[in-house]
PDB file of C-alpha atoms and ligand atoms in Angstrom:
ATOM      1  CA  UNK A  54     -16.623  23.982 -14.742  1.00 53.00           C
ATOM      2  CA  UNK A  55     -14.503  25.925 -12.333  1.00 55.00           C
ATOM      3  CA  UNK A  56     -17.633  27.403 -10.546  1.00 58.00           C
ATOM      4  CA  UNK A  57     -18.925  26.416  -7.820  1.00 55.00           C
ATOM      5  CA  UNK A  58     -22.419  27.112  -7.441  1.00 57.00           C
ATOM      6  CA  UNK A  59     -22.720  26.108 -10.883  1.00 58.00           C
ATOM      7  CA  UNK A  60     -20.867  22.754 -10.849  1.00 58.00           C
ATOM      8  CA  UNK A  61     -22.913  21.653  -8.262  1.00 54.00           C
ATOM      9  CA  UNK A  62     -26.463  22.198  -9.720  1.00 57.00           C
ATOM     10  CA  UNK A  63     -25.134  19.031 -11.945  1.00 56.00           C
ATOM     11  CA  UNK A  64     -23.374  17.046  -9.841  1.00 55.00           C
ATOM     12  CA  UNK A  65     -23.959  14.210  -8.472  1.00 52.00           C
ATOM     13  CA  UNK A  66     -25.375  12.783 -11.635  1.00 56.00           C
ATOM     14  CA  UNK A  67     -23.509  14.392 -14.184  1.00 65.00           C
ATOM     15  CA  UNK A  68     -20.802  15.315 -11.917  1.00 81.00           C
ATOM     16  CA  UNK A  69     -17.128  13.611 -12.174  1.00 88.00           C
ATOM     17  CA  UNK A  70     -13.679  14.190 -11.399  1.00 91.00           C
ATOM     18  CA  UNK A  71     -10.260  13.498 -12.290  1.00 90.00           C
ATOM     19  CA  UNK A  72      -7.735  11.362 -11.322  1.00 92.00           C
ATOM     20  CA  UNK A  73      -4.357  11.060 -11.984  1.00 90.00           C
ATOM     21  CA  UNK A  74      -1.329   9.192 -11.307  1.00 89.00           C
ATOM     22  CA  UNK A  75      -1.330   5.434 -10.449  1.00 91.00           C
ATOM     23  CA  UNK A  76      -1.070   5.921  -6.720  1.00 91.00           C
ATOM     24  CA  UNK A  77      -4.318   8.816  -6.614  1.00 92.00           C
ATOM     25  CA  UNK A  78      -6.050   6.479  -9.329  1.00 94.00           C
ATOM     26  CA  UNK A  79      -5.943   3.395  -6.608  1.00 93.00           C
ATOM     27  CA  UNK A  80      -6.833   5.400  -3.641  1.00 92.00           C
ATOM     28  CA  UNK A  81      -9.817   6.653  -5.244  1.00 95.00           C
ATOM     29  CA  UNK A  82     -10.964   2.784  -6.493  1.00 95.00           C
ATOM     30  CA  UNK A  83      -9.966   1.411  -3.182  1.00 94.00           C
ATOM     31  CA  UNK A  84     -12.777   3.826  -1.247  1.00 92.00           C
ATOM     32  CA  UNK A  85     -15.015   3.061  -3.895  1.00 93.00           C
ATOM     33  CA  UNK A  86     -14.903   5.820  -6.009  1.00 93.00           C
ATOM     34  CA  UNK A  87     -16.638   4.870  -9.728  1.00 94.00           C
ATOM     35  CA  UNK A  88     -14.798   4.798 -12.970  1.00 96.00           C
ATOM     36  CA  UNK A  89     -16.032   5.811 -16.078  1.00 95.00           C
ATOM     37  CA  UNK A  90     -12.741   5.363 -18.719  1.00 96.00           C
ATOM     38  CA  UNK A  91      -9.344   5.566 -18.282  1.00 97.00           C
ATOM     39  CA  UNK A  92      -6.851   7.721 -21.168  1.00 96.00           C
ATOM     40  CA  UNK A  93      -3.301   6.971 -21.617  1.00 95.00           C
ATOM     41  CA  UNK A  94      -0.803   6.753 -23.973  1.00 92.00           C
ATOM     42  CA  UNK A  95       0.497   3.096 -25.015  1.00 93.00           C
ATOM     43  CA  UNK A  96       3.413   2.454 -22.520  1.00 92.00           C
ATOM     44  CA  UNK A  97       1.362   2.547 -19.534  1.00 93.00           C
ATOM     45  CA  UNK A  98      -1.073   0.210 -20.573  1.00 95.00           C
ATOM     46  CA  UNK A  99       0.628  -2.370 -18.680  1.00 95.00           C
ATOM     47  CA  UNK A 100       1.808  -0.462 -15.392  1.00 94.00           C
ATOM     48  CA  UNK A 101      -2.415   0.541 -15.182  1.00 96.00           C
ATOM     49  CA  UNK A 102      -3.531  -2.829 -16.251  1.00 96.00           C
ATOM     50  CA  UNK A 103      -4.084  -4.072 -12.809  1.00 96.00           C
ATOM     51  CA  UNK A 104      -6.333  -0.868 -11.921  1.00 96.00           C
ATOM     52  CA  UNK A 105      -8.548  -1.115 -14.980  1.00 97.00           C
ATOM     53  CA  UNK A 106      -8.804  -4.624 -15.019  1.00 96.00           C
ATOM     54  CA  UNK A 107     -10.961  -4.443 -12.309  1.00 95.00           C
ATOM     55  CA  UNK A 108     -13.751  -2.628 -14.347  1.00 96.00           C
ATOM     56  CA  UNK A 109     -13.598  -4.868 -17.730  1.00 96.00           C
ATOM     57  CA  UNK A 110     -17.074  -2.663 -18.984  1.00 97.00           C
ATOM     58  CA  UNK A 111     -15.089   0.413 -17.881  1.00 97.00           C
ATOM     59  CA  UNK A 112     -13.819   1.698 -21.983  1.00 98.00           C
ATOM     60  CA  UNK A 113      -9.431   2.565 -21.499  1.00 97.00           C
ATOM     61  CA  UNK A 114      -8.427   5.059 -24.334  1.00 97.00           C
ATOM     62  CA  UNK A 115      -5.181   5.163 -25.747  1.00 96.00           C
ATOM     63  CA  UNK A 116      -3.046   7.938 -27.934  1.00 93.00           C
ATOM     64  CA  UNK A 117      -0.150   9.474 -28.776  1.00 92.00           C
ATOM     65  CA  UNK A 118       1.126  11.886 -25.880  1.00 89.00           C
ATOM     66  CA  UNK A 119       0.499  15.011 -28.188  1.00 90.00           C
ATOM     67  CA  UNK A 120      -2.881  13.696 -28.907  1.00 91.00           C
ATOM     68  CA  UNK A 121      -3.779  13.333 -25.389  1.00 90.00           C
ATOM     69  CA  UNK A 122      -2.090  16.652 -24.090  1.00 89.00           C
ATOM     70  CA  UNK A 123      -3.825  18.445 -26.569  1.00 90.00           C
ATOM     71  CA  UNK A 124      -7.330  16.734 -25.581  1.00 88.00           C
ATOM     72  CA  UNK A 125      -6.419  17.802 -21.783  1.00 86.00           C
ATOM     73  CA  UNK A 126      -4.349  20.976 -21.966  1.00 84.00           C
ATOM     74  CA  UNK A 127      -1.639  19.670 -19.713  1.00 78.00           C
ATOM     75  CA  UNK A 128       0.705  17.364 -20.441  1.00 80.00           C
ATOM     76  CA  UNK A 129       0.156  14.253 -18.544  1.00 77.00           C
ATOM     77  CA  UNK A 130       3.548  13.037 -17.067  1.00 71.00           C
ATOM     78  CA  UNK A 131       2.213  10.478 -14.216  1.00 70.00           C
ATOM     79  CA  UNK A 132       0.754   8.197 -16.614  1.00 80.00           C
ATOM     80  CA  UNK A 133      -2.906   8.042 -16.704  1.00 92.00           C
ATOM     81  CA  UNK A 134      -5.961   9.162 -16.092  1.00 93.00           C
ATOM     82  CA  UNK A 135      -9.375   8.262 -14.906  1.00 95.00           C
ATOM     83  CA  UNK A 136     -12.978   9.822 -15.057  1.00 94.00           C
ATOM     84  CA  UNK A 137     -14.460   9.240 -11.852  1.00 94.00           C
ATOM     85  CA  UNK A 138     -18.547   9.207 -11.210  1.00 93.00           C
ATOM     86  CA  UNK A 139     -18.826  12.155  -8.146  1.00 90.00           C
ATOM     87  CA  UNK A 140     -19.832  10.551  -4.883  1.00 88.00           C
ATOM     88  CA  UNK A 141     -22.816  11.671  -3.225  1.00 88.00           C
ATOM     89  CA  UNK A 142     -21.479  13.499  -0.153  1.00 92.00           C
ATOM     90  CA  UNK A 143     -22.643  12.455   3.470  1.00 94.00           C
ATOM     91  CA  UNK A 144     -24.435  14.922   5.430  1.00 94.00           C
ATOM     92  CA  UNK A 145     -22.381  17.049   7.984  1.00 94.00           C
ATOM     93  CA  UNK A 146     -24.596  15.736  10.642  1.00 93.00           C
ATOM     94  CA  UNK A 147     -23.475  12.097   9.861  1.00 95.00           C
ATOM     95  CA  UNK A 148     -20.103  13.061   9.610  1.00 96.00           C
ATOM     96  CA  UNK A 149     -19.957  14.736  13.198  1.00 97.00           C
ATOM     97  CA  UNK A 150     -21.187  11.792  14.911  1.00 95.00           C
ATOM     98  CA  UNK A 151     -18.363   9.867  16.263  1.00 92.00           C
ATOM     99  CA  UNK A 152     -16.150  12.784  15.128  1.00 97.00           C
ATOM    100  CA  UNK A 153     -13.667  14.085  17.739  1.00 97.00           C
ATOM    101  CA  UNK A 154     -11.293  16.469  15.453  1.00 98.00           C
ATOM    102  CA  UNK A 155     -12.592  18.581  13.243  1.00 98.00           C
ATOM    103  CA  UNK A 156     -11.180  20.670  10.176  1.00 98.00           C
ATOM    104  CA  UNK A 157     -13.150  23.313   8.834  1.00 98.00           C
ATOM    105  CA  UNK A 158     -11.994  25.255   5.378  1.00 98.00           C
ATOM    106  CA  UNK A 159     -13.405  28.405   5.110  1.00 96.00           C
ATOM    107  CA  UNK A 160     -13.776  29.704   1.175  1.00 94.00           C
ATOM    108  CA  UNK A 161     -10.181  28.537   0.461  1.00 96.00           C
ATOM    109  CA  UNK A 162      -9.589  29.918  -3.049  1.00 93.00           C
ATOM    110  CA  UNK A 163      -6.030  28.105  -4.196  1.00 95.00           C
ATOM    111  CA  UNK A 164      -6.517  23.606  -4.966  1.00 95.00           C
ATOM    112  CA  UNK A 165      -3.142  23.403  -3.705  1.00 96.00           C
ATOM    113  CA  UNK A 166      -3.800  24.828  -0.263  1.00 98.00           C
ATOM    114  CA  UNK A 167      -6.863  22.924  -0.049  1.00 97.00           C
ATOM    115  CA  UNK A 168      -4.829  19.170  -1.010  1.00 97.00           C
ATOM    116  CA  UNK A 169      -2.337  19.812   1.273  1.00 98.00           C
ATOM    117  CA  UNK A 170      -5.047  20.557   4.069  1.00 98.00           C
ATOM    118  CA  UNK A 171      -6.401  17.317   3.260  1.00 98.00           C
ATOM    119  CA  UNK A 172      -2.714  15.820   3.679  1.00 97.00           C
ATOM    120  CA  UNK A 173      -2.072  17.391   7.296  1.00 98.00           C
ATOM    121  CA  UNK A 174      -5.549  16.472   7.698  1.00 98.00           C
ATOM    122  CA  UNK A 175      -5.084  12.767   7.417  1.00 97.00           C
ATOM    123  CA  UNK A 176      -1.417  12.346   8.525  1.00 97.00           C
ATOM    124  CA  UNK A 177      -2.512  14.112  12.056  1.00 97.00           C
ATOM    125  CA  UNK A 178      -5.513  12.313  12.592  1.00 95.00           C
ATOM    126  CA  UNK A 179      -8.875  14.547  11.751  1.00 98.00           C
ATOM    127  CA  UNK A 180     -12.387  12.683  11.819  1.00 98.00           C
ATOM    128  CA  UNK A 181     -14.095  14.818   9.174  1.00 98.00           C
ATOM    129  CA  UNK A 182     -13.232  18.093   7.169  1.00 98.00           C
ATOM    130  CA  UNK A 183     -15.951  20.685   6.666  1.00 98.00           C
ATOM    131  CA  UNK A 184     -15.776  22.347   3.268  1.00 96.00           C
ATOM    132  CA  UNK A 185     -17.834  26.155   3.324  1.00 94.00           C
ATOM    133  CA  UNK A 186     -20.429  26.938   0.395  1.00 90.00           C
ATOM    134  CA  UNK A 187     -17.532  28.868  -1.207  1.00 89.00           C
ATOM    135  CA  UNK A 188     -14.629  26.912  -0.594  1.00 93.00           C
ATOM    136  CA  UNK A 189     -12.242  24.978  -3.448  1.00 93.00           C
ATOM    137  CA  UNK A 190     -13.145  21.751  -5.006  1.00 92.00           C
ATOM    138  CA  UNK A 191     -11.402  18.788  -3.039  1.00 95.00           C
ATOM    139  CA  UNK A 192     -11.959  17.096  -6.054  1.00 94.00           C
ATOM    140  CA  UNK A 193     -10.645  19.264  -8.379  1.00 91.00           C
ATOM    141  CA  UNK A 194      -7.544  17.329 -10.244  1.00 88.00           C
ATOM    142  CA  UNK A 195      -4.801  19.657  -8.642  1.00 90.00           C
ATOM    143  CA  UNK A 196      -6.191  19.279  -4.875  1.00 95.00           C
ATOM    144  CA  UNK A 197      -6.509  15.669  -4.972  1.00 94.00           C
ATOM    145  CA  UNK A 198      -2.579  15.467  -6.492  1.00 91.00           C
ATOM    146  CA  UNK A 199      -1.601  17.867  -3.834  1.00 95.00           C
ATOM    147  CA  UNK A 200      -3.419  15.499  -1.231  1.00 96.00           C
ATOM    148  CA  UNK A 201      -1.425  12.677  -2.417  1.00 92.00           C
ATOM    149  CA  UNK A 202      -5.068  10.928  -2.678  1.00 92.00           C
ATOM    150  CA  UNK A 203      -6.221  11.537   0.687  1.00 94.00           C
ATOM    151  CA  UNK A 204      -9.427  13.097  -0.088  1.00 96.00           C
ATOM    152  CA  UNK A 205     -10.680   9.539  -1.102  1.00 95.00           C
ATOM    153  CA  UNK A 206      -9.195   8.503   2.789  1.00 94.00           C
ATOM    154  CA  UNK A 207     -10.827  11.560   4.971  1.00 96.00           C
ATOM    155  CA  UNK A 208     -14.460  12.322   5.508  1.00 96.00           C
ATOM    156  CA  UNK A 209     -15.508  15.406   4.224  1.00 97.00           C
ATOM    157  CA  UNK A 210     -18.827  17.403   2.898  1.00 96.00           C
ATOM    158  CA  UNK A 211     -19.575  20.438   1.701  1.00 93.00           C
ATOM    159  CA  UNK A 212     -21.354  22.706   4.289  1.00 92.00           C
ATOM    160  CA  UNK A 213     -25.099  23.922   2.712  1.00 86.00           C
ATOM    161  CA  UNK A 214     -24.913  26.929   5.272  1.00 85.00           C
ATOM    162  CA  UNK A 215     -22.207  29.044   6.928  1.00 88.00           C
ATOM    163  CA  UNK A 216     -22.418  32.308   8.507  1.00 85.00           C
ATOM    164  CA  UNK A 217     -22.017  34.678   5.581  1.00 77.00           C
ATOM    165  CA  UNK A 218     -22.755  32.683   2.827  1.00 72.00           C
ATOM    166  CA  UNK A 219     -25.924  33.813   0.696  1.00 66.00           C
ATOM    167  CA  UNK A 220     -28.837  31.372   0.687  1.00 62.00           C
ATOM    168  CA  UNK A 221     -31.117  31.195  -2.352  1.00 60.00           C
ATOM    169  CA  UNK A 222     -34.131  33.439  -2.507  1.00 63.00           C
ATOM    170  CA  UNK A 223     -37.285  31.470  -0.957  1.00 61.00           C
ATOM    171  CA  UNK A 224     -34.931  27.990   0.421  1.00 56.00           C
ATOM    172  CA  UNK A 225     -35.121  27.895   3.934  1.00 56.00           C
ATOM    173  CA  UNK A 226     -31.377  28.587   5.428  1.00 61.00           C
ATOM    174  CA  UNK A 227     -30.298  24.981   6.909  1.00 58.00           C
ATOM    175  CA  UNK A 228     -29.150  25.477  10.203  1.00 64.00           C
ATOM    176  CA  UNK A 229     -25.692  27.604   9.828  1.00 82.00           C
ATOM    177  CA  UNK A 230     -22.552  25.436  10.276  1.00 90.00           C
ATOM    178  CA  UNK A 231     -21.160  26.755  13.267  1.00 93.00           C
ATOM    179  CA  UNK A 232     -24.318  26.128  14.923  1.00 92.00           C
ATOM    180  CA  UNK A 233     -24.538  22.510  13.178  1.00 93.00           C
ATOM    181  CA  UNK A 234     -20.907  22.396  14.859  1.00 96.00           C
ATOM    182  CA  UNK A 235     -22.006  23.263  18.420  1.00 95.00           C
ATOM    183  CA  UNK A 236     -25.280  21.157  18.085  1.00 94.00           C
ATOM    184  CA  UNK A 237     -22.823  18.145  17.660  1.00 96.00           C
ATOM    185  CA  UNK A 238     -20.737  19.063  21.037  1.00 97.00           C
ATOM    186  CA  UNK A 239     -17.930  20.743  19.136  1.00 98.00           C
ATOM    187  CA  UNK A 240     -15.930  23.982  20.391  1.00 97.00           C
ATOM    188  CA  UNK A 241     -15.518  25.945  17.189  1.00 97.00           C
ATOM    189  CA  UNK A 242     -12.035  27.511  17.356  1.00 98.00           C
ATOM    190  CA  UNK A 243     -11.170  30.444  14.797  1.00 98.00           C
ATOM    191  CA  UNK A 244      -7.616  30.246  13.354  1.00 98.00           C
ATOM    192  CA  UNK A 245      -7.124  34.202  13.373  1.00 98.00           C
ATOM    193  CA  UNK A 246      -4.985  36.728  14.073  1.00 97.00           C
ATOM    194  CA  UNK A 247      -7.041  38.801  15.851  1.00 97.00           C
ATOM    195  CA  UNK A 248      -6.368  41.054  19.053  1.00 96.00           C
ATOM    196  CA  UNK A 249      -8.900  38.484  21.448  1.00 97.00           C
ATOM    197  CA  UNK A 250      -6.704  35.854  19.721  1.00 98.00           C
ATOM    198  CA  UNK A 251      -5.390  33.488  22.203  1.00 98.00           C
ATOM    199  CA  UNK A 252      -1.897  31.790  21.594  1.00 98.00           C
ATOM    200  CA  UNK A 253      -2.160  28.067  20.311  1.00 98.00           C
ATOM    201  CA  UNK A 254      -0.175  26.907  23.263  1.00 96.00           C
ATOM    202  CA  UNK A 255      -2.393  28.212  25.928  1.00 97.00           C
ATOM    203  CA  UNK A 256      -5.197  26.740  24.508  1.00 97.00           C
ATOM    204  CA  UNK A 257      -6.524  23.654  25.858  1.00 96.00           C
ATOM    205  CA  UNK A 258      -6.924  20.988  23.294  1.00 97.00           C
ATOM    206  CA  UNK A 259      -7.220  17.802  25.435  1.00 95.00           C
ATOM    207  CA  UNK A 260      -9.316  14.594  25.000  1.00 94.00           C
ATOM    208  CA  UNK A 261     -12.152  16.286  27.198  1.00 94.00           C
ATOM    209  CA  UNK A 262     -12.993  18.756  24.447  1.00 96.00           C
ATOM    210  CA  UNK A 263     -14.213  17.866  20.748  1.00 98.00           C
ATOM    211  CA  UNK A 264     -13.083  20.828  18.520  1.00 98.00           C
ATOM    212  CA  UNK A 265     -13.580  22.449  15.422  1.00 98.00           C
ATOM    213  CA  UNK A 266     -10.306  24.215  13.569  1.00 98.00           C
ATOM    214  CA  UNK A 267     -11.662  26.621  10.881  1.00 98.00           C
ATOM    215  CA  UNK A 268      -9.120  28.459   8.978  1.00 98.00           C
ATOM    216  CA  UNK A 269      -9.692  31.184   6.976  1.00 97.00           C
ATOM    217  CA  UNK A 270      -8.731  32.147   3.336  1.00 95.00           C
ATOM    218  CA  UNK A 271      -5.618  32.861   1.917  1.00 90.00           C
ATOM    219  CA  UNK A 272      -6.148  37.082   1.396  1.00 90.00           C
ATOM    220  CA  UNK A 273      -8.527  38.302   4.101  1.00 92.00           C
ATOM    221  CA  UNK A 274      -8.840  35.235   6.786  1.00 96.00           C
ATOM    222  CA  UNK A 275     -11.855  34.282   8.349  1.00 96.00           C
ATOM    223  CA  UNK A 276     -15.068  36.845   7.707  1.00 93.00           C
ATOM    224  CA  UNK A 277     -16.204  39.209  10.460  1.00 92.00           C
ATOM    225  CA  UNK A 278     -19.273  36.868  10.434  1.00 91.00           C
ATOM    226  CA  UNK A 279     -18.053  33.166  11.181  1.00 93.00           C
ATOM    227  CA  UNK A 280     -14.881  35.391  13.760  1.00 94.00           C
ATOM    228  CA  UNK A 281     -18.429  36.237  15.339  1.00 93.00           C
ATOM    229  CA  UNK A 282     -20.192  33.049  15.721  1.00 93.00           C
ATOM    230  CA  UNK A 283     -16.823  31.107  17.335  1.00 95.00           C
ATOM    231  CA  UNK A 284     -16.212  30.078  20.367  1.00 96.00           C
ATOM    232  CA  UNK A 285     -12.638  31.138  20.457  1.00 97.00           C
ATOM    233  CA  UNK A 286     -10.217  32.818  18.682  1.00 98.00           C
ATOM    234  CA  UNK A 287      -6.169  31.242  18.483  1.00 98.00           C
ATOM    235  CA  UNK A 288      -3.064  32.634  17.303  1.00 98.00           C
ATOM    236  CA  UNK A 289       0.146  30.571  16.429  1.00 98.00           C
ATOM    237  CA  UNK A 290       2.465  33.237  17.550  1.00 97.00           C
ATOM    238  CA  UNK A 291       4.816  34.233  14.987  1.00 96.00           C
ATOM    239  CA  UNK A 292       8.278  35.472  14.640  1.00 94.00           C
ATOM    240  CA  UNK A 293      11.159  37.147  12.464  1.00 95.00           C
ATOM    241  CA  UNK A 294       8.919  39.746  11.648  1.00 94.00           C
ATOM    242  CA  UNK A 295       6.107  37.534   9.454  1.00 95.00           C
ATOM    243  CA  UNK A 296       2.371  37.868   9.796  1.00 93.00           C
ATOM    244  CA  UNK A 297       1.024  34.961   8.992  1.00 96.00           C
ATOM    245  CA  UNK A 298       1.703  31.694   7.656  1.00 98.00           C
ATOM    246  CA  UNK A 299       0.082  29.892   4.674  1.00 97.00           C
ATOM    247  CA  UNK A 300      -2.916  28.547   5.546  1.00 98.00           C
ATOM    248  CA  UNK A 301      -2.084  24.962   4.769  1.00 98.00           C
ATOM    249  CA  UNK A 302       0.767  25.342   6.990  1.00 98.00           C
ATOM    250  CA  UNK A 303      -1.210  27.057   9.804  1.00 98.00           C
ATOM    251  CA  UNK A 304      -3.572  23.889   9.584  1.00 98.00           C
ATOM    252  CA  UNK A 305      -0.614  21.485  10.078  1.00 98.00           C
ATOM    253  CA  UNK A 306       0.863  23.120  13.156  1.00 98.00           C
ATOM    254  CA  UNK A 307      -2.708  23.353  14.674  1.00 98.00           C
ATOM    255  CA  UNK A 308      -3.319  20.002  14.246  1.00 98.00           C
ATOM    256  CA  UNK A 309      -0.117  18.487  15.258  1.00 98.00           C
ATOM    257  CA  UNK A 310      -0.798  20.179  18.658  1.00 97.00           C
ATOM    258  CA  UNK A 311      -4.535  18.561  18.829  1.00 98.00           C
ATOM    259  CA  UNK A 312      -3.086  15.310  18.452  1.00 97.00           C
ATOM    260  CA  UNK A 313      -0.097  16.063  20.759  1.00 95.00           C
ATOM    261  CA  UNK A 314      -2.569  16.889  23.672  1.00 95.00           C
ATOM    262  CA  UNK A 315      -4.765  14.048  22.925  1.00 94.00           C
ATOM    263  CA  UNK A 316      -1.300  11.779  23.296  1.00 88.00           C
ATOM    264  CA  UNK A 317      -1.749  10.376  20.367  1.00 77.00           C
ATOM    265  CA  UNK A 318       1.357   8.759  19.341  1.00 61.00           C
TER     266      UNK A 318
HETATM  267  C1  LIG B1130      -2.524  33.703   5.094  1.00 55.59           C
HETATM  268  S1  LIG B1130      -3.631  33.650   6.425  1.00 55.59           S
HETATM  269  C2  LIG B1130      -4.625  35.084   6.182  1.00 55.59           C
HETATM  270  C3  LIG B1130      -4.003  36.272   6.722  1.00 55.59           C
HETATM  271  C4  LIG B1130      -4.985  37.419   6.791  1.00 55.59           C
HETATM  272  N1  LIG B1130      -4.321  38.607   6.374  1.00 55.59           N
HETATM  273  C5  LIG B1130      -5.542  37.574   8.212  1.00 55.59           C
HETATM  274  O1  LIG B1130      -5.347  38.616   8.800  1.00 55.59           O
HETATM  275  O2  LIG B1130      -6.177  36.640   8.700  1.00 55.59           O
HETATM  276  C6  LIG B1130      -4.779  32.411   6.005  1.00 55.59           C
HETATM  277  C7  LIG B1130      -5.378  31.694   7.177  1.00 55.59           C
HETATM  278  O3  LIG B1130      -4.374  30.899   7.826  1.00 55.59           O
HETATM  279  C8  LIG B1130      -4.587  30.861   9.221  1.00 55.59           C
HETATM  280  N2  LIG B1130      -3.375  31.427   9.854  1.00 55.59           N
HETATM  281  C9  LIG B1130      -2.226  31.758   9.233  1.00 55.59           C
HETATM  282  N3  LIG B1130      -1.310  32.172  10.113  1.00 55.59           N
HETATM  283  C10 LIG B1130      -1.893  32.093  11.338  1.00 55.59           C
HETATM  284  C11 LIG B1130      -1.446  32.378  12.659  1.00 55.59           C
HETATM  285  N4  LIG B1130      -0.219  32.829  12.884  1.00 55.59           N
HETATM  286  N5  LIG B1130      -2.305  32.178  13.672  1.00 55.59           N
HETATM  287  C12 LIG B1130      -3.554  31.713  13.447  1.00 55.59           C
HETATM  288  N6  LIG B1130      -4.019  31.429  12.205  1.00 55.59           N
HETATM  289  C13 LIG B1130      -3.210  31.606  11.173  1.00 55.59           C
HETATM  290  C14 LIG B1130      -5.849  31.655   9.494  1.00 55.59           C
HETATM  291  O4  LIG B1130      -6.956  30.786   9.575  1.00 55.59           O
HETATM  292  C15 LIG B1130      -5.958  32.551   8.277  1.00 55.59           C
HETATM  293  O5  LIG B1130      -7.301  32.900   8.022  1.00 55.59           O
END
């Protein structure tokens, strides 16, 4: 189910994800992520035998590759995969605490964008990502390739509120995220390329201040709303002529200057 809202009125008991590759498989067992089978076709058996192994109750299926790539759609070239039971996500509350660094991902649309936030995300030293209402699925098979399996190795949740998004009819609206954010101590700083937008290396990002990044999605940016409810806007000044940069990329350079003022080495 590629919805949302919909995926996650059955999740976390029904819920799972995939994994794939023998690296993503073992960083997903490893933080304690639940099997429910493996599928592969006969020559891996032995390469995956020490990962299954571990789960003797847990069934393995085997084919023929055109068996299994018709059962999937894709043809699966790194080996194997698993079916993993969905975690039950911590609250954003409990993630904050202790948190320092702070990514937030506002309605990213594209799983590849959204794994290789999670990559910058753990190479350059974030506590905890935020995900919005409307955001990607981290766990989506393509986002946790793209992460190289480090959405099993960062905290993250999925925000209940955020500025714009719609609440259901009659549920009280959980405190809104950015407000969740500045509740915890956090400065919420807006990725954006706005005219108030101050440029990334003006911006103090030292050990004195616990931030929030939140970067926007890949056609419009951040909403009018949440570019509202911030603290602070920052621009990564650009040159040659180009607007923007991808967002994934935008998140690395922000966050390699966090942990360059917080002389981290
Ligand atoms: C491709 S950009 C969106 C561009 C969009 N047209 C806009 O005006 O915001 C996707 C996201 O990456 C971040 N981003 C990209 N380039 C940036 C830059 N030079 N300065 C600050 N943020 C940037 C922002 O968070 C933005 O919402």
């Amino acid at each position: 189910m590629t919805d949302v809202r919909l995926r996650s009125r059955v999740e976390v008991e029904r819920g799972l994800f995939m994994a794939e590759s023998f690296e993503v498989i073992s960083r997903a067992l490893d933080a304690g992520a639940v099997p429910r089978s493996f599928l592969m076709s006969e020559k891996w058996i032995e390469r995956f035998a020490p990962l299954y192994a571990r789960f003797p109750r847990v069934p393995v299926f085997v084919g023929e590759e055109p068996l299994i790539e018709q059962l999937t759609g894709f043809h699966l070239h790194r080996g194997a995969l698993a079916a993993m039971q969905r975690p039950v996500l911590p609250s954003a509350a409990e993630l904050l605490e202790g948190a320092r660094t702070v990514a937030v991902l506002e309605d990213i649309v594209d799983h590849t964008n959204v794994g290789a936030m999670f990559r910058s995300a753990a190479a350059l030293g974030v506590d905890a990502v935020l995900v919005t209402p409307r955001c990607a699925d981290p766990l989506y098979r393509r986002s946790i390739r793209v992460s190289m399996g480090t959405v099993f190795q960062v905290p993250w949740t999925r925000l209940e509120a955020w500025p714009h998004a719609p609440h259901p009819p009659g549920v009280p609206a959980p405190a809104a995220g950015v407000d969740l954010l500045h509740e915890s101590g956090f400065d919420v700083l807006a990725l954006a390329l706005t005219d108030q937008a101050v440029p990334l290396d003006e911006v103090d990002l030292g050990p004195d201040r616990k931030v929030a990044f939140v970067l926007g999605t890949e056609g419009h940016g951040l909403q009018p709303s949440t570019l509202a409810a911030v603290d602070q806007h920052v621009i990564i000044p650009m040159a040659g002529g180009v607007d923007s940069l991808n967002v994934a990329a935008a998140s690395a350079v922000v966050l390699w200057q966090r942990r360059a003022m917080l002389g981290a080495g």
